[in-house]
XYZ file of C-alpha atoms in Angstrom:
776
model
C 79.345 117.759 134.359
C 77.197 114.844 133.090
C 76.272 114.863 129.434
C 72.699 115.239 128.208
C 72.547 111.568 127.150
C 73.765 110.475 130.582
C 71.188 112.693 132.352
C 68.423 111.296 130.149
C 69.592 107.736 130.869
C 69.607 108.365 134.607
C 66.043 109.719 134.396
C 64.719 106.460 132.957
C 63.373 103.689 135.198
C 66.059 101.200 136.209
C 64.510 98.298 134.301
C 64.239 100.325 131.077
C 67.739 101.730 131.468
C 69.245 98.287 132.014
C 67.338 96.906 129.020
C 68.668 99.683 126.791
C 72.206 99.259 128.117
C 72.144 95.511 127.502
C 70.761 96.095 123.988
C 73.595 98.555 123.373
C 76.090 95.962 124.605
C 74.749 93.403 122.163
C 75.026 95.884 119.286
C 78.581 96.800 120.294
C 79.673 93.187 120.476
C 78.277 92.380 117.041
C 80.241 95.253 115.466
C 83.283 96.319 117.542
C 83.999 99.996 117.043
C 80.987 100.237 114.685
C 83.354 99.549 111.786
C 80.862 97.661 109.645
C 78.131 100.196 110.385
C 80.366 103.062 109.286
C 81.455 101.137 106.209
C 77.850 100.518 105.176
C 76.865 104.139 105.808
C 79.895 105.348 103.879
C 78.939 103.288 100.825
C 75.283 104.341 100.967
C 76.069 108.045 101.411
C 78.758 108.076 98.730
C 76.619 106.253 96.164
C 73.455 108.086 97.195
C 75.157 111.445 96.716
C 76.961 110.431 93.541
C 73.814 109.536 91.602
C 72.061 112.952 91.751
C 75.430 114.681 91.388
C 76.168 112.814 88.157
C 72.636 113.409 86.884
C 73.001 117.121 87.545
C 76.367 117.360 85.767
C 75.026 115.313 82.854
C 72.020 117.618 82.562
C 74.168 120.739 82.624
C 76.393 119.387 79.866
C 73.460 118.198 77.759
C 74.459 114.537 77.501
C 72.231 112.178 75.569
C 70.381 109.413 77.419
C 72.983 106.704 76.758
C 75.902 108.886 77.881
C 73.954 110.098 80.910
C 73.253 106.525 81.986
C 76.903 105.563 81.503
C 78.147 108.480 83.611
C 75.718 107.673 86.418
C 76.747 104.006 86.455
C 80.490 104.644 86.338
C 80.141 107.368 88.953
C 78.206 105.041 91.248
C 80.806 102.257 90.813
C 83.619 104.703 91.559
C 81.765 105.977 94.627
C 81.048 102.513 96.032
C 84.572 101.168 95.570
C 86.099 104.477 96.626
C 84.107 104.523 99.869
C 85.675 101.178 100.757
C 89.171 102.246 99.718
C 89.090 105.417 101.826
C 87.272 103.920 104.814
C 89.100 104.599 108.078
C 91.894 106.583 106.416
C 93.360 109.981 107.254
C 92.265 113.077 105.376
C 95.536 113.428 103.475
C 95.558 109.754 102.529
C 91.959 110.009 101.296
C 92.736 112.811 98.854
C 96.018 111.288 97.668
C 94.370 107.920 97.024
C 91.216 109.345 95.428
C 93.292 111.333 92.935
C 94.111 108.070 91.122
C 90.554 106.713 90.982
C 89.779 108.435 87.642
C 92.994 107.056 86.180
C 92.130 103.464 87.142
C 88.497 103.724 86.041
C 89.468 105.589 82.867
C 91.969 102.940 81.810
C 89.368 100.209 82.236
C 86.517 101.931 80.452
C 88.867 103.306 77.792
C 90.119 99.842 76.904
C 86.547 98.554 76.725
C 85.543 101.376 74.366
C 88.101 100.424 71.700
C 87.397 96.680 71.747
C 84.470 96.069 69.474
C 84.264 92.361 68.682
C 83.875 89.362 70.987
C 87.412 88.048 70.440
C 89.188 91.276 71.373
C 86.816 91.780 74.322
C 87.727 88.322 75.555
C 91.423 89.114 75.291
C 90.768 92.409 77.048
C 89.013 90.625 79.894
C 92.034 88.351 80.330
C 94.530 91.221 80.396
C 92.486 93.357 82.783
C 91.803 90.394 85.082
C 95.503 89.621 85.340
C 96.532 93.206 86.021
C 93.682 93.829 88.487
C 94.966 91.023 90.726
C 98.685 91.348 90.057
C 98.916 95.037 91.086
C 97.786 94.148 94.623
C 101.403 93.334 95.416
C 102.043 97.088 95.701
C 99.854 97.601 98.760
C 96.378 98.476 99.965
C 95.411 101.279 97.517
C 96.367 99.100 94.560
C 93.782 96.531 95.657
C 91.114 99.086 94.812
C 92.893 100.559 91.797
C 92.894 97.099 90.211
C 89.301 96.447 91.245
C 88.199 99.829 89.899
C 90.017 99.277 86.599
C 88.331 95.901 86.226
C 84.893 97.322 87.071
C 85.493 100.171 84.631
C 86.167 97.629 81.892
C 83.080 95.693 82.954
C 80.901 98.831 82.865
C 82.298 99.841 79.468
C 81.528 96.404 78.048
C 78.088 96.250 79.655
C 77.080 99.717 78.409
C 78.858 99.341 75.024
C 80.734 102.596 75.532
C 82.172 104.293 72.426
C 85.340 106.461 72.280
C 83.363 109.754 71.886
C 81.794 109.100 75.303
C 85.164 108.817 77.087
C 85.546 112.503 78.088
C 82.147 112.455 79.786
C 82.975 109.215 81.595
C 86.358 110.492 82.764
C 84.642 113.609 84.106
C 82.146 111.370 85.907
C 85.007 109.464 87.559
C 86.656 112.757 88.608
C 83.403 114.091 90.076
C 82.721 110.889 92.049
C 86.314 110.667 93.275
C 86.163 114.265 94.521
C 82.772 113.614 96.140
C 83.983 110.487 97.922
C 87.190 112.157 99.127
C 85.194 115.121 100.431
C 82.639 113.000 102.274
C 85.113 110.523 103.790
C 87.425 113.309 104.958
C 84.656 115.412 106.535
C 81.214 114.032 107.311
C 82.249 110.364 107.483
C 85.815 110.832 108.686
C 86.745 108.133 111.193
C 88.440 109.999 114.025
C 90.955 107.514 115.520
C 90.272 108.634 119.082
C 86.526 108.155 118.781
C 86.952 104.817 117.058
C 89.347 103.655 119.779
C 86.872 104.729 122.456
C 84.042 102.890 120.690
C 86.187 99.781 120.244
C 87.153 99.834 123.908
C 83.462 100.051 124.793
C 82.793 97.061 122.551
C 85.589 95.156 124.274
C 84.062 95.576 127.730
C 80.619 94.821 126.336
C 82.183 91.622 125.003
C 83.159 90.685 128.541
C 79.510 90.886 129.559
C 78.575 88.840 126.476
C 80.966 86.137 127.707
C 79.132 86.216 131.032
C 75.805 85.819 129.187
C 76.953 82.698 127.342
C 78.494 81.293 130.534
C 75.175 81.786 132.346
C 73.351 80.071 129.474
C 75.750 77.135 129.732
C 75.015 76.709 133.452
C 71.293 76.854 132.680
C 71.499 73.798 130.386
C 70.194 70.657 132.161
C 73.052 68.248 132.945
C 71.299 65.441 131.058
C 71.293 67.355 127.742
C 74.751 66.782 126.221
C 73.731 68.126 122.810
C 72.557 71.448 124.203
C 75.626 71.615 126.417
C 77.918 71.149 123.408
C 76.174 73.945 121.524
C 76.366 76.195 124.581
C 80.089 75.458 124.959
C 80.686 76.372 121.320
C 78.713 79.588 121.742
C 80.806 80.407 124.812
C 84.017 79.682 122.923
C 82.864 81.931 120.069
C 82.202 84.782 122.497
C 85.623 84.361 124.080
C 87.222 84.427 120.611
C 85.226 87.558 119.705
C 86.461 89.202 122.901
C 90.032 88.453 121.845
C 89.423 90.034 118.427
C 88.037 93.161 120.107
C 91.174 93.330 122.258
C 93.351 93.100 119.150
C 91.324 95.863 117.496
C 91.945 98.053 120.549
C 95.620 97.171 120.199
C 95.714 98.092 116.503
C 93.814 101.375 116.885
C 96.046 102.353 119.829
C 98.934 102.683 117.397
C 97.102 105.134 115.121
C 98.286 108.764 115.396
C 96.325 110.798 117.970
C 94.142 107.810 118.869
C 95.200 107.501 122.522
C 93.806 110.414 124.607
C 96.078 112.828 126.401
C 97.276 111.366 129.683
C 96.731 107.811 128.495
C 99.386 105.261 127.616
C 98.993 102.727 124.830
C 101.142 100.196 126.710
C 99.136 100.697 129.910
C 95.900 100.338 127.943
C 97.247 97.066 126.556
C 97.852 95.863 130.117
C 94.297 96.796 131.118
C 92.754 94.894 128.196
C 94.986 91.877 128.893
C 93.872 91.754 132.521
C 90.205 92.339 131.687
C 90.316 89.675 128.983
C 91.853 87.238 131.414
C 89.151 88.002 133.980
C 86.414 87.259 131.432
C 88.133 84.040 130.388
C 88.384 83.038 134.048
C 84.601 83.360 134.342
C 84.179 81.283 131.173
C 86.549 78.503 132.206
C 85.116 78.319 135.727
C 81.561 78.086 134.366
C 82.581 75.347 131.964
C 84.302 73.388 134.725
C 81.204 73.654 136.924
C 79.003 72.462 134.055
C 81.368 69.572 133.331
C 81.553 68.468 136.966
C 77.773 68.654 137.276
C 77.236 66.571 134.121
C 79.793 63.941 135.151
C 78.278 63.753 138.614
C 74.836 63.092 137.142
C 76.280 60.328 134.949
C 78.068 58.824 137.925
C 81.540 59.436 136.505
C 82.639 61.548 139.471
C 82.927 60.392 143.057
C 81.985 63.887 144.225
C 78.950 65.840 143.087
C 78.492 69.553 142.522
C 76.131 71.351 144.836
C 73.049 72.482 142.856
C 72.719 75.664 144.895
C 76.329 76.549 144.091
C 75.728 76.247 140.345
C 72.522 78.283 140.572
C 74.323 81.017 142.484
C 77.085 81.095 139.859
C 74.486 81.351 137.090
C 72.700 84.209 138.861
C 75.948 86.110 139.348
C 76.796 85.777 135.655
C 73.267 86.717 134.617
C 73.410 89.876 136.750
C 76.733 90.823 135.169
C 75.433 90.299 131.633
C 72.277 92.339 132.332
C 74.295 95.212 133.866
C 72.898 94.640 137.347
C 76.359 95.302 138.711
C 75.502 95.729 142.375
C 73.453 92.535 142.302
C 76.374 90.759 140.590
C 78.741 91.809 143.377
C 76.312 90.609 146.051
C 75.847 87.311 144.209
C 79.644 86.921 143.969
C 79.903 87.382 147.758
C 77.224 84.728 148.303
C 79.017 82.453 145.865
C 82.272 82.737 147.817
C 80.485 81.999 151.098
C 78.779 78.970 149.591
C 82.107 77.772 148.217
C 83.591 77.968 151.724
C 80.740 75.805 152.997
C 81.356 73.320 150.204
C 84.999 72.961 151.230
C 83.888 71.556 154.570
C 81.164 69.294 153.175
C 82.172 65.712 152.304
C 80.945 64.459 148.955
C 80.644 67.906 147.382
C 82.965 69.687 144.955
C 83.053 72.873 142.907
C 84.132 75.337 145.572
C 87.455 76.054 143.900
C 85.841 76.789 140.552
C 83.179 78.971 142.189
C 85.785 81.108 143.938
C 87.629 81.654 140.676
C 84.400 82.612 138.927
C 83.589 85.130 141.657
C 87.084 86.595 141.493
C 86.952 86.906 137.704
C 83.544 88.571 137.914
C 84.786 91.154 140.424
C 87.881 91.867 138.347
C 85.842 92.345 135.172
C 83.512 94.747 136.972
C 86.465 96.678 138.358
C 88.009 97.137 134.921
C 84.665 97.958 133.312
C 83.908 100.667 135.868
C 87.334 102.209 135.257
C 87.076 102.037 131.453
C 86.965 105.824 131.071
C 89.774 106.462 133.548
C 93.369 106.765 132.266
C 95.392 103.610 132.916
C 98.458 103.931 135.085
C 101.502 104.929 133.023
C 104.649 102.908 133.540
C 107.520 105.393 133.909
C 109.886 103.001 132.160
C 107.884 102.451 128.997
C 109.140 103.418 125.565
C 107.609 103.581 122.105
C 104.540 101.394 121.652
C 104.316 98.932 118.772
C 101.089 97.008 118.229
C 101.070 93.245 117.766
C 98.884 93.618 114.667
C 97.992 96.332 112.189
C 94.798 97.654 110.642
C 93.740 96.638 107.140
C 90.918 98.843 105.805
C 89.852 99.612 109.358
C 89.844 95.989 110.547
C 92.154 93.103 111.338
C 94.124 91.337 108.567
C 92.272 88.537 106.788
C 93.266 85.067 105.656
C 95.327 86.195 102.599
C 97.791 87.832 105.007
C 98.282 84.430 106.662
C 98.527 82.446 103.411
C 100.842 84.845 101.602
C 104.038 82.817 102.140
C 102.582 79.290 102.229
C 104.009 76.934 99.619
C 101.394 75.696 97.148
C 101.098 72.071 96.136
C 102.092 70.897 92.695
C 104.893 69.541 90.580
C 108.257 71.253 90.579
C 107.793 71.671 86.857
C 104.807 73.922 87.515
C 106.128 77.516 87.532
C 103.137 78.697 89.596
C 104.556 76.891 92.640
C 107.535 79.259 92.648
C 105.865 82.671 92.213
C 104.331 85.066 94.694
C 100.743 84.774 95.855
C 99.579 87.788 93.833
C 101.120 86.489 90.611
C 99.725 83.010 91.193
C 96.222 84.345 91.849
C 96.495 86.616 88.807
C 97.240 83.613 86.571
C 94.459 81.610 88.219
C 92.133 84.562 87.661
C 92.949 84.695 83.940
C 92.385 80.972 83.476
C 89.158 80.987 85.482
C 87.956 84.202 83.823
C 88.485 82.957 80.268
C 86.800 79.659 81.113
C 83.887 81.505 82.748
C 83.607 83.748 79.682
C 83.381 80.763 77.349
C 80.884 78.860 79.496
C 78.888 82.009 80.271
C 78.606 82.753 76.562
C 76.849 79.423 76.106
C 74.138 80.613 78.493
C 73.927 84.124 77.054
C 76.046 85.775 74.355
C 75.314 89.207 75.906
C 75.353 88.518 79.695
C 78.504 86.391 79.969
C 80.251 89.103 82.009
C 78.147 88.121 85.030
C 80.001 84.809 85.112
C 83.333 86.623 84.873
C 82.371 88.956 87.725
C 81.371 85.977 89.895
C 84.711 84.309 89.126
C 86.654 87.469 89.968
C 84.980 87.854 93.357
C 85.221 84.131 94.153
C 88.928 83.745 93.443
C 90.260 86.987 94.896
C 90.473 87.773 98.594
C 90.717 84.154 99.739
C 93.547 82.341 101.459
C 93.005 78.677 100.557
C 91.102 76.393 98.205
C 88.451 75.418 100.764
C 87.812 79.069 101.548
C 87.388 79.718 97.817
C 84.816 76.932 97.616
C 82.923 78.283 100.637
C 82.954 81.807 99.200
C 81.639 80.618 95.833
C 78.926 78.551 97.478
C 77.863 81.545 99.542
C 77.548 83.712 96.452
C 75.359 81.144 94.702
C 73.075 80.711 97.718
C 72.825 84.458 98.252
C 72.054 85.068 94.588
C 69.358 82.395 94.583
C 67.626 83.907 97.605
C 68.123 87.411 96.246
C 66.402 86.556 92.992
C 63.276 85.401 94.805
C 63.078 88.655 96.783
C 64.155 90.861 93.850
C 61.239 89.631 91.736
C 58.770 90.651 94.443
C 60.460 94.025 95.042
C 60.729 94.836 91.347
C 56.973 94.491 90.886
C 56.283 96.436 94.105
C 58.561 99.388 93.250
C 57.884 99.583 89.514
C 57.031 103.156 88.482
C 58.151 104.722 91.767
C 61.615 106.275 91.496
C 61.848 107.191 95.211
C 61.069 103.605 96.210
C 63.589 102.225 93.728
C 66.345 104.524 94.993
C 65.477 103.674 98.599
C 65.764 99.950 97.936
C 69.056 100.462 96.079
C 70.658 102.555 98.824
C 69.433 100.326 101.661
C 70.660 97.256 99.792
C 74.073 98.851 99.188
C 74.309 99.713 102.889
C 73.458 96.156 103.950
C 75.739 94.593 101.312
C 78.713 96.564 102.641
C 77.653 95.979 106.252
C 77.794 92.206 105.781
C 80.719 92.039 103.334
C 83.189 90.928 106.043
C 80.707 88.565 107.678
C 78.761 86.701 104.997
C 79.284 86.342 101.255
C 75.744 84.965 100.972
C 74.254 88.113 102.523
C 76.386 90.372 100.338
C 75.372 88.518 97.158
C 71.731 88.643 98.291
C 71.678 92.442 98.587
C 73.734 93.030 95.456
C 71.156 90.973 93.567
C 68.437 93.267 94.928
C 70.410 96.259 93.631
C 70.680 94.715 90.161
C 66.969 93.897 90.119
C 66.095 97.526 90.852
C 68.599 98.807 88.262
C 66.993 96.692 85.561
C 63.621 98.027 86.676
C 64.896 101.575 86.080
C 66.326 100.548 82.699
C 63.007 98.991 81.736
C 64.565 95.606 80.977
C 63.590 93.715 84.111
C 62.188 90.219 83.747
C 62.061 87.060 85.816
C 64.023 85.253 83.119
C 66.778 87.866 83.323
C 67.307 87.211 87.034
C 67.214 83.473 86.452
C 69.935 83.975 83.849
C 71.952 85.886 86.452
C 71.696 82.886 88.768
C 72.971 80.594 86.045
C 75.859 82.890 85.177
C 76.750 83.275 88.889
C 76.733 79.497 89.313
C 79.005 79.091 86.282
C 81.402 81.767 87.508
C 81.562 80.515 91.100
C 82.114 76.907 90.071
C 84.724 77.899 87.510
C 86.655 79.917 90.070
C 86.449 77.141 92.665
C 87.559 74.438 90.207
C 90.560 76.451 89.020
C 91.553 77.182 92.627
C 91.268 73.471 93.442
C 93.212 72.213 90.407
C 95.700 74.869 89.290
C 98.467 75.251 91.906
C 96.041 74.788 94.819
C 96.826 76.340 98.166
C 95.911 73.623 100.658
C 93.804 74.697 103.615
C 95.625 72.259 105.867
C 99.009 73.578 104.725
C 97.814 77.085 105.526
C 96.610 75.959 108.949
C 99.946 74.289 109.616
C 101.864 77.444 108.684
C 99.653 79.520 110.981
C 99.982 76.923 113.744
C 103.789 76.971 113.471
C 103.731 80.762 113.784
C 101.599 80.379 116.916
C 104.036 77.855 118.416
C 106.963 80.152 117.639
C 105.182 83.113 119.259
C 104.558 80.998 122.370
C 108.176 79.875 122.411
C 109.316 83.495 122.083
C 107.111 84.435 125.017
C 108.614 81.625 127.107
C 112.107 82.763 126.145
C 111.076 86.176 127.411
C 109.757 84.594 130.613
C 113.129 82.911 131.134
C 115.003 86.179 130.570
C 112.590 88.054 132.829
C 112.849 85.577 135.703
C 116.626 85.272 135.518
C 116.753 89.038 136.035
C 114.985 88.438 139.364
C 117.760 86.301 140.829
C 118.571 87.459 144.399
C 122.156 88.321 143.539
C 120.966 90.754 140.885
C 120.012 94.185 142.224
C 116.601 95.452 141.286
C 114.946 98.713 142.118
C 111.442 97.396 142.662
C 109.467 94.215 143.151
C 107.915 94.259 139.710
C 110.241 95.225 136.880
C 108.895 97.404 134.130
C 107.357 95.686 131.158
C 107.256 98.647 128.867
C 110.007 97.886 126.371
C 108.443 97.327 122.994
C 109.570 94.341 120.977
C 107.153 94.470 118.098
C 104.749 91.717 117.209
C 106.446 88.904 119.011
C 109.723 88.986 117.130
C 113.030 88.216 118.809
C 113.496 87.367 122.461
C 111.581 90.362 123.711
C 114.436 91.546 125.872
C 117.030 94.277 125.659
C 120.581 94.140 126.849
C 119.548 94.789 130.441
C 117.141 91.879 130.653
C 114.005 94.033 130.345
C 111.205 92.193 128.595
C 107.834 93.398 127.332
C 105.819 90.344 128.309
C 102.574 92.165 127.539
C 103.586 92.692 123.904
C 104.716 89.075 123.590
C 101.436 87.827 125.095
C 99.395 89.963 122.739
C 101.440 88.637 119.805
C 100.423 85.113 120.857
C 96.778 86.246 120.836
C 97.150 87.536 117.287
C 98.744 84.310 116.044
C 95.968 82.280 117.681
C 93.367 84.422 115.904
C 95.078 83.728 112.585
C 94.998 79.979 113.198
C 91.273 80.103 113.943
C 90.702 82.299 110.874
C 92.309 79.986 108.324
C 90.891 76.867 110.012
C 87.333 78.198 109.906
C 86.423 76.409 106.629
C 87.423 73.087 108.219
C 84.942 73.363 111.092
C 81.916 74.166 108.957
C 79.546 71.464 107.820
C 80.103 71.197 104.078
C 78.911 68.746 101.425
C 82.526 67.822 100.740
C 82.961 66.603 104.314
C 85.417 69.245 105.443
C 83.977 69.444 108.956
C 86.381 67.946 111.467
C 85.892 67.149 115.146
C 89.627 66.851 115.452
C 90.052 70.405 114.141
C 87.547 71.714 116.702
C 89.385 69.938 119.479
C 92.771 71.257 118.397
C 91.425 74.794 118.096
C 90.161 74.466 121.653
C 93.602 73.365 122.816
C 95.252 76.252 120.956
C 92.847 78.625 122.712
C 93.649 77.029 126.068
C 97.399 77.315 125.509
C 97.007 80.945 124.411
C 95.031 81.767 127.544
C 97.626 80.033 129.711
C 100.433 82.020 128.078
C 98.576 85.258 128.743
C 97.896 84.266 132.354
C 101.554 83.332 132.792
C 102.751 86.746 131.576
C 100.331 88.615 133.845
C 101.002 86.481 136.920
C 104.763 86.723 136.527
C 104.599 90.519 136.510
C 102.159 90.621 139.414
C 104.158 88.331 141.743
C 107.733 87.181 141.103
C 108.240 83.409 141.435
C 109.824 81.980 144.575
C 112.549 80.189 142.581
C 113.379 82.209 139.460
C 116.109 79.868 138.213
C 113.825 76.821 138.240
C 111.026 78.776 136.571
C 113.416 80.008 133.890
C 114.734 76.503 133.238
C 111.186 75.155 132.936
C 110.209 77.946 130.526
C 113.236 77.248 128.340
C 112.449 73.518 128.243
C 108.805 74.140 127.296
C 109.936 76.577 124.590
C 112.150 73.833 123.199
C 109.171 71.489 123.223
C 107.079 74.031 121.343
C 109.667 74.301 118.598
C 109.818 70.511 118.403
C 106.042 70.474 117.837
C 106.458 72.274 114.520
C 108.169 69.193 113.059
C 104.894 67.241 113.137
C 101.909 67.790 110.884
C 98.617 69.109 112.190
C 96.921 66.380 114.212
C 99.969 64.081 114.129
C 101.891 62.812 117.129
C 105.084 64.662 117.998
C 107.094 62.269 120.197
C 110.177 64.466 119.787
C 108.442 67.055 121.958
C 107.867 64.644 124.843
C 111.348 64.902 126.382
C 111.577 68.735 126.634
C 107.965 69.001 127.816
C 108.538 66.313 130.469
C 111.748 68.011 131.507
C 109.929 71.279 131.933
C 107.350 69.628 134.156
C 109.991 67.876 136.252
C 111.939 71.088 136.814
C 108.813 72.734 138.184
C 108.185 70.212 140.942
C 111.429 68.261 141.430
C 113.744 68.526 144.432
C 113.448 71.472 146.817
C 110.793 73.140 144.636
C 108.135 70.467 145.163
C 106.141 72.682 147.521
C 105.483 75.358 144.906
C 102.114 74.107 143.676
C 100.445 77.228 145.101
C 102.627 79.515 142.966
C 100.411 80.859 140.108
C 103.391 81.099 137.746
C 104.219 77.448 138.337
C 100.576 76.475 137.978
C 100.271 78.177 134.594
C 103.467 76.579 133.337
C 102.213 73.221 134.525
C 98.843 73.597 132.790
C 100.570 74.841 129.631
C 102.800 71.761 129.657
C 99.743 69.513 129.961
C 97.951 71.252 127.089
C 101.000 71.058 124.833
C 101.405 67.407 125.779
C 97.922 66.690 124.513
C 98.631 68.578 121.296
C 101.758 66.468 120.894
C 99.750 63.289 121.530
C 101.884 62.357 124.547
C 99.677 63.635 127.354
C 96.059 64.111 128.285
C 94.183 67.001 129.850
C 90.495 67.831 130.198
C 88.612 70.991 129.450
C 89.206 73.546 126.757
C 90.542 76.358 128.894
C 92.693 75.847 131.985
C 93.675 79.390 132.771
C 93.237 79.752 136.497
C 95.120 82.669 137.987
């Protein structure tokens, strides 16, 4: 029976319904699974409920004004940090973790209450800074325990808490911890099944977003290379976002009770792999058509692309993006017919690309229409293991990639031989003490703002360039926030409801953007501080200007220490991530070799397509068991995850920065990594869909290419790797030499061939065009 929302949607006019559906798709794509929306709501609800709760408790106990203010502030800090710590967790985990919030906050505020003079407070800052970062080595909850202890010390110093006030403050921490645990385990509990369903919806909406960018690319006039470049980058960004959505589906599929009854996590992985490949086929075909059209206009191609063909491809993609599915299917049929006419017309080209675009469009529609239907379960599958895991409800960030990267520095420097958490803890102490001293020169009473800015700048980053970018974002966001905070403070003065509304909305938006933009987060936090000082009656324009100065001091101090003291090079981090990607690709190719050798005619097999359900983890090992069974899907998804990590740590190098860190070469290499990743995924899917005609030759080629991939790790990023030329050339020769020369129509051979060409260009020994050759 259709739901009420579905009946209401069907009652709307078609144009309105399609507009609303496309708007929903755009919202889904911007926030897969609504994770950031739920995180922002969680922070706003937890803080918004904590404030009146603390005021009520304070009134019942008859606290004086100073103690009442301190309990409200500490309770709000505990609620905001606690909402992040418990976001996306199970009910039992929420209560177990929240039980230690009062301990962490109490230790911080207790230490601050017994340190009276500036010297001991400075020493206290150093100790708390070190411990707050160092304890992160013990796992996720300790990240927030350390942060909460540090913020407790900050609040105690800011409010000049005295020992007699400690019992009231500890009670405030207990009340807020209980409130946060109650809310996050009931009203705001993230049910894994619902989150998985929402993330899957975002994934398919991402496929339509890819179609939108592909249509926009084909709409760019062929004589506008600048616009075409921007459209290609936008298309590449959408394809990358689609891959991240697929990995989120993968990670949530492993959560207990996330996969619905009758569904299979491994089969769902196969569906997302195939749908992702269909969307990428549309993207690559559109880019090839745009490239051929542009080169034809410039006279670089002997053949020209038919204008009507390109227009038909653009219309088909536009229909798909706007959810005009029937019109998209009709346009795809017309596109195929026009491509057939092109094949018989001398002087015209593009028919091949148009057919692939039409096929990808149909496949994406087929998977989208079946999104709510259980995927077919492979009877041979075993326990599912995701290629990546969830970290606070999302994918792992850059610190997870940089954890084991060797820092630069002299062998005499002990920081080059310690763990990442210990190194960052020492850096934090040095930067914090320096920020304290410099901040005191600006203001003897507001120096802690500089220390807070340093703490946030240094922690949670994976390389020195990322630290610089994060610090710059905080300064820019603070500057813009001050301008708006001054206006808001005067507009809301004297109105408590307005002040609280601005505070809660700003907290929501700060948490909503915390994983996207440090500038936006700093902007909204500055609005919160402006309103707080309005409530305290100490607001002034000069006070906010002082905050900007202290933030600038803290951000620069943190960035300088990260750049000078045992720096973690961004390029070293990129190289480590790139080597992991190459190894994951090589492991996949080893699995391909094992898989194809099991298809030899002399080996009995029960069916045409062997099962691919054996789990091998996140790309580790050969991916095969003793019987030659290989989970190619898991190995392909592991390659996707490693490619995402490369793009993540390389992101600071492709931004336009004053220090000149932007690199065309980095953009080009990232495009080649994306192409190779897509080719690996296409290879795994094609091999399982249709066994190769000559398994032994295919296996030998895969093994040679895997050897070439491992040889690539010997060269630095962007350097030539001549040692990889021989195995890559050997792999190409095996594919087409001797009696196998007629196999150019075999999709498995074609993907191996394109992968060889892409890797050859990465090695500097071959050339290929385009950023994504993934035809299948």
